[in-house]
Amino acid sequence: MTVFVLASANPDKASEIRDILGPGFDLLPRPGDVGEVDETGETLEDNARLKARALVVATGRPAIADDTGLEVDALGGAPGVRSARYSGAGATYESNVAKLLAELTGRSDRRARFRTVALAAWPDGREVVAEGSVQGVITDRVRGSGGFGYDPVFAPDGQHRTFAEMTAAEKNAWSHRGRAFRALAAQLGPV
Ligand code: IMP
């Protein structure tokens, strides 16, 4: 079985990725002495590549990374690739959600999508890239306590519940990250 290093140190994301890929993948946690990678790319794919490549260089092993953005139609696709830092330096999940709800106050067009790029990279330069997205709406208030990030204000189309009102397994079945990593696993085949 190929052993991959998981580039994400965010425990919320790492636990979802482990659940989605399941026991067929041997994922090493990101070593504690590897610093945060600056997400300076212009696209989700650029940032996923930066994170995966940094871990390949640091460990000499194949690595898996992802980058996710929330694209809100009424905001011209923002916050997009800047979703983590939407409310500025020192942004938290709560401050980002508060800024998003404030920006959308009184707006009737609440359509949005989460998009994830998942990327596997090897020391010999090989790469496999997959994408997953989910359409939905931004709710007018925070609902639910599950998930993380923008989950309490995002309800996927066909669901009245937000991601934060779902179990972890339900979110993974619907989510951008579930779709991206299932597509990555399908491309990788048996590892
Ligand atoms: P990252 O750059 O992939 O770590 O994600 C950017 C930001 O998007 C994070 O800080 C979270 O606020 C948000 N985010 C990423 N994935 C999710 C998700 O599955 N649900 C809700 N918010 C997310």
Coordinates of C-alpha atoms and ligand atoms in Angstrom, one line a residue:
M1 CA 0.0 0.0 0.0
T2 CA 1.4 3.5 -0.9
V3 CA 1.9 5.6 2.2
F4 CA 0.9 9.3 1.7
V5 CA 1.6 12.2 4.0
L6 CA -1.5 14.3 4.5
A7 CA -0.6 17.9 4.0
S8 CA -3.4 19.4 6.0
A9 CA -2.8 20.1 9.7
N10 CA -6.4 21.4 10.1
P11 CA -7.9 18.6 12.3
D12 CA -11.4 19.3 10.9
K13 CA -10.3 18.8 7.3
A14 CA -7.9 15.9 8.1
S15 CA -10.6 13.9 9.9
E16 CA -13.0 14.3 6.9
I17 CA -10.4 13.3 4.4
R18 CA -9.5 10.2 6.5
D19 CA -13.2 9.2 6.7
I20 CA -13.8 9.8 3.0
L21 CA -10.7 7.8 1.8
G22 CA -11.3 5.0 4.3
P23 CA -9.1 2.2 5.4
G24 CA -7.7 1.6 1.9
F25 CA -5.4 4.6 2.3
D26 CA -2.4 4.8 4.6
L27 CA -2.2 8.5 5.6
L28 CA 0.6 9.8 7.8
P29 CA -0.1 12.9 9.7
R30 CA 1.7 16.1 8.7
P31 CA 5.0 16.1 10.7
G32 CA 4.9 18.7 13.5
D33 CA 8.2 20.3 12.5
V34 CA 7.0 21.3 9.0
G35 CA 5.8 24.9 9.1
E36 CA 2.6 26.3 7.6
V37 CA 2.7 26.7 3.8
D38 CA 1.8 30.1 2.6
E39 CA -1.2 29.9 0.4
T40 CA 0.0 32.4 -2.2
G41 CA -1.5 30.7 -5.3
E42 CA -4.1 32.4 -7.5
T43 CA -6.2 29.2 -7.7
L44 CA -7.3 26.4 -5.5
E45 CA -5.2 24.0 -7.6
D46 CA -2.1 26.2 -7.2
N47 CA -2.5 26.2 -3.4
A48 CA -3.2 22.4 -3.2
R49 CA 0.0 21.9 -5.3
L50 CA 2.0 24.3 -3.0
K51 CA 0.9 22.4 0.1
A52 CA 1.5 18.9 -1.4
R53 CA 4.9 19.7 -2.9
A54 CA 6.1 21.3 0.4
L55 CA 5.3 18.0 2.2
V56 CA 7.0 15.9 -0.6
V57 CA 10.1 18.0 -0.2
A58 CA 10.1 17.9 3.6
T59 CA 9.4 14.1 3.9
G60 CA 10.6 12.5 0.6
R61 CA 7.2 10.7 0.5
P62 CA 4.1 11.1 -1.7
A63 CA 1.7 13.6 -0.3
I64 CA -2.0 14.5 -0.5
A65 CA -3.4 18.0 -0.1
D66 CA -6.6 19.9 -0.7
D67 CA -7.7 23.5 -1.0
T68 CA -11.2 24.7 -0.7
G69 CA -13.1 27.9 -1.5
L70 CA -16.6 29.1 -1.0
E71 CA -17.8 31.0 -4.1
V72 CA -20.8 33.3 -3.6
D73 CA -22.6 34.5 -6.8
A74 CA -23.8 37.8 -5.4
L75 CA -20.2 38.6 -4.3
G76 CA -18.7 37.8 -7.8
G77 CA -17.3 34.5 -6.6
A78 CA -15.8 35.8 -3.4
P79 CA -14.4 34.8 -0.9
G80 CA -13.2 31.9 -3.2
V81 CA -9.5 31.2 -2.9
R82 CA -9.3 33.7 -0.1
S83 CA -12.0 31.9 2.1
A84 CA -9.7 31.3 5.0
R85 CA -8.7 35.0 5.4
Y86 CA -12.0 36.5 4.3
S87 CA -12.4 38.7 7.4
G88 CA -8.7 39.8 7.5
A89 CA -5.7 39.1 9.6
G90 CA -6.6 37.0 12.6
A91 CA -9.7 35.7 10.9
T92 CA -11.6 32.9 12.6
Y93 CA -14.4 30.7 11.4
E94 CA -16.9 32.9 13.4
S95 CA -15.5 36.2 12.1
N96 CA -15.6 34.9 8.5
V97 CA -19.2 33.7 8.8
A98 CA -20.2 37.1 10.4
K99 CA -18.7 39.0 7.6
L100 CA -20.4 36.8 5.0
L101 CA -23.8 37.2 6.6
A102 CA -23.3 41.0 6.8
E103 CA -22.2 41.3 3.1
L104 CA -25.4 39.4 2.1
T105 CA -27.9 41.3 4.3
G106 CA -30.9 42.1 2.2
R107 CA -29.7 40.2 -0.8
S108 CA -32.1 37.8 -2.4
D109 CA -29.6 35.9 -4.5
R110 CA -28.0 33.6 -1.9
R111 CA -26.6 31.0 -4.4
A112 CA -23.1 29.7 -3.6
R113 CA -20.9 26.7 -4.1
F114 CA -18.0 25.0 -2.3
R115 CA -15.2 23.9 -4.5
T116 CA -12.4 21.6 -3.5
V117 CA -9.3 20.6 -5.4
A118 CA -7.6 17.4 -4.1
L119 CA -4.1 16.7 -5.3
A120 CA -1.7 13.8 -4.9
A121 CA 2.0 14.4 -5.6
W122 CA 5.0 12.1 -5.8
P123 CA 8.8 12.7 -5.3
D124 CA 9.3 11.9 -9.1
G125 CA 7.1 14.8 -10.1
R126 CA 4.0 12.8 -10.9
E127 CA 0.6 14.3 -9.9
V128 CA -3.0 13.3 -9.9
V129 CA -5.6 16.1 -9.5
A130 CA -9.4 15.9 -8.9
E131 CA -12.1 18.5 -8.2
G132 CA -15.4 18.3 -6.4
S133 CA -18.1 21.0 -5.9
V134 CA -21.5 21.3 -4.4
Q135 CA -24.2 24.0 -5.1
G136 CA -26.3 25.5 -2.4
V137 CA -27.5 28.6 -0.7
I138 CA -26.2 30.8 2.1
T139 CA -28.8 30.8 4.9
D140 CA -29.8 34.0 6.6
R141 CA -28.5 32.9 10.0
V142 CA -26.2 30.4 11.6
R143 CA -27.8 26.9 12.0
G144 CA -26.3 23.8 13.6
S145 CA -23.2 22.9 15.5
G146 CA -21.5 20.2 13.4
G147 CA -18.8 20.6 10.7
F148 CA -16.6 23.7 10.7
G149 CA -15.9 26.9 8.8
Y150 CA -18.9 28.1 6.7
D151 CA -20.9 24.9 7.4
P152 CA -23.5 26.6 9.7
V153 CA -24.6 29.0 6.8
F154 CA -24.4 26.6 3.8
A155 CA -27.4 24.4 2.8
P156 CA -26.7 22.2 -0.2
D157 CA -29.4 22.2 -2.9
G158 CA -32.0 19.5 -2.2
Q159 CA -31.5 19.8 1.5
H160 CA -33.2 22.1 4.0
R161 CA -30.4 21.5 6.5
T162 CA -27.0 23.2 6.6
F163 CA -23.9 21.1 6.6
A164 CA -23.6 21.9 10.3
E165 CA -27.0 20.2 10.9
M166 CA -25.8 17.0 9.3
T167 CA -23.8 14.1 10.7
A168 CA -20.2 13.9 9.5
A169 CA -21.2 10.9 7.3
E170 CA -24.1 12.9 5.7
K171 CA -21.9 15.9 5.0
N172 CA -19.2 13.7 3.4
A173 CA -21.8 12.1 1.2
W174 CA -22.9 15.5 -0.2
S175 CA -19.9 17.6 0.1
H176 CA -17.3 19.2 -2.2
R177 CA -14.6 17.4 -0.2
G178 CA -16.3 14.0 -0.5
R179 CA -16.8 14.4 -4.2
A180 CA -13.2 15.6 -4.8
F181 CA -11.5 12.8 -2.7
R182 CA -13.8 10.1 -4.1
A183 CA -12.8 11.3 -7.6
L184 CA -9.1 11.3 -6.6
A185 CA -9.4 7.8 -5.2
A186 CA -11.0 6.6 -8.4
Q187 CA -8.2 8.0 -10.5
L188 CA -5.5 6.5 -8.2
G189 CA -7.1 3.1 -8.3
P190 CA -5.7 0.5 -5.8
V191 CA -3.0 2.1 -3.8
Ligands
IMP1 P1 -8.5 25.8 3.0 O1 -7.7 26.9 2.4 O2 -8.8 24.6 2.1 O3 -8.0 25.3 4.3 O4 -10.0 26.3 3.3 C1 -10.3 27.7 3.3 C2 -11.4 28.0 4.3 O5 -12.6 27.6 3.7 C3 -11.3 27.4 5.7 O6 -10.6 28.3 6.6 C4 -12.7 27.2 6.1 O7 -13.2 28.4 6.7 C5 -13.4 27.1 4.8 N1 -13.7 25.7 4.5 C6 -12.9 24.8 3.9 N2 -13.6 23.6 3.8 C7 -14.8 23.8 4.4 C8 -16.0 23.0 4.6 O8 -16.0 21.8 4.3 N3 -17.0 23.6 5.2 C9 -17.0 24.9 5.5 N4 -16.0 25.7 5.4 C10 -14.9 25.2 4.8

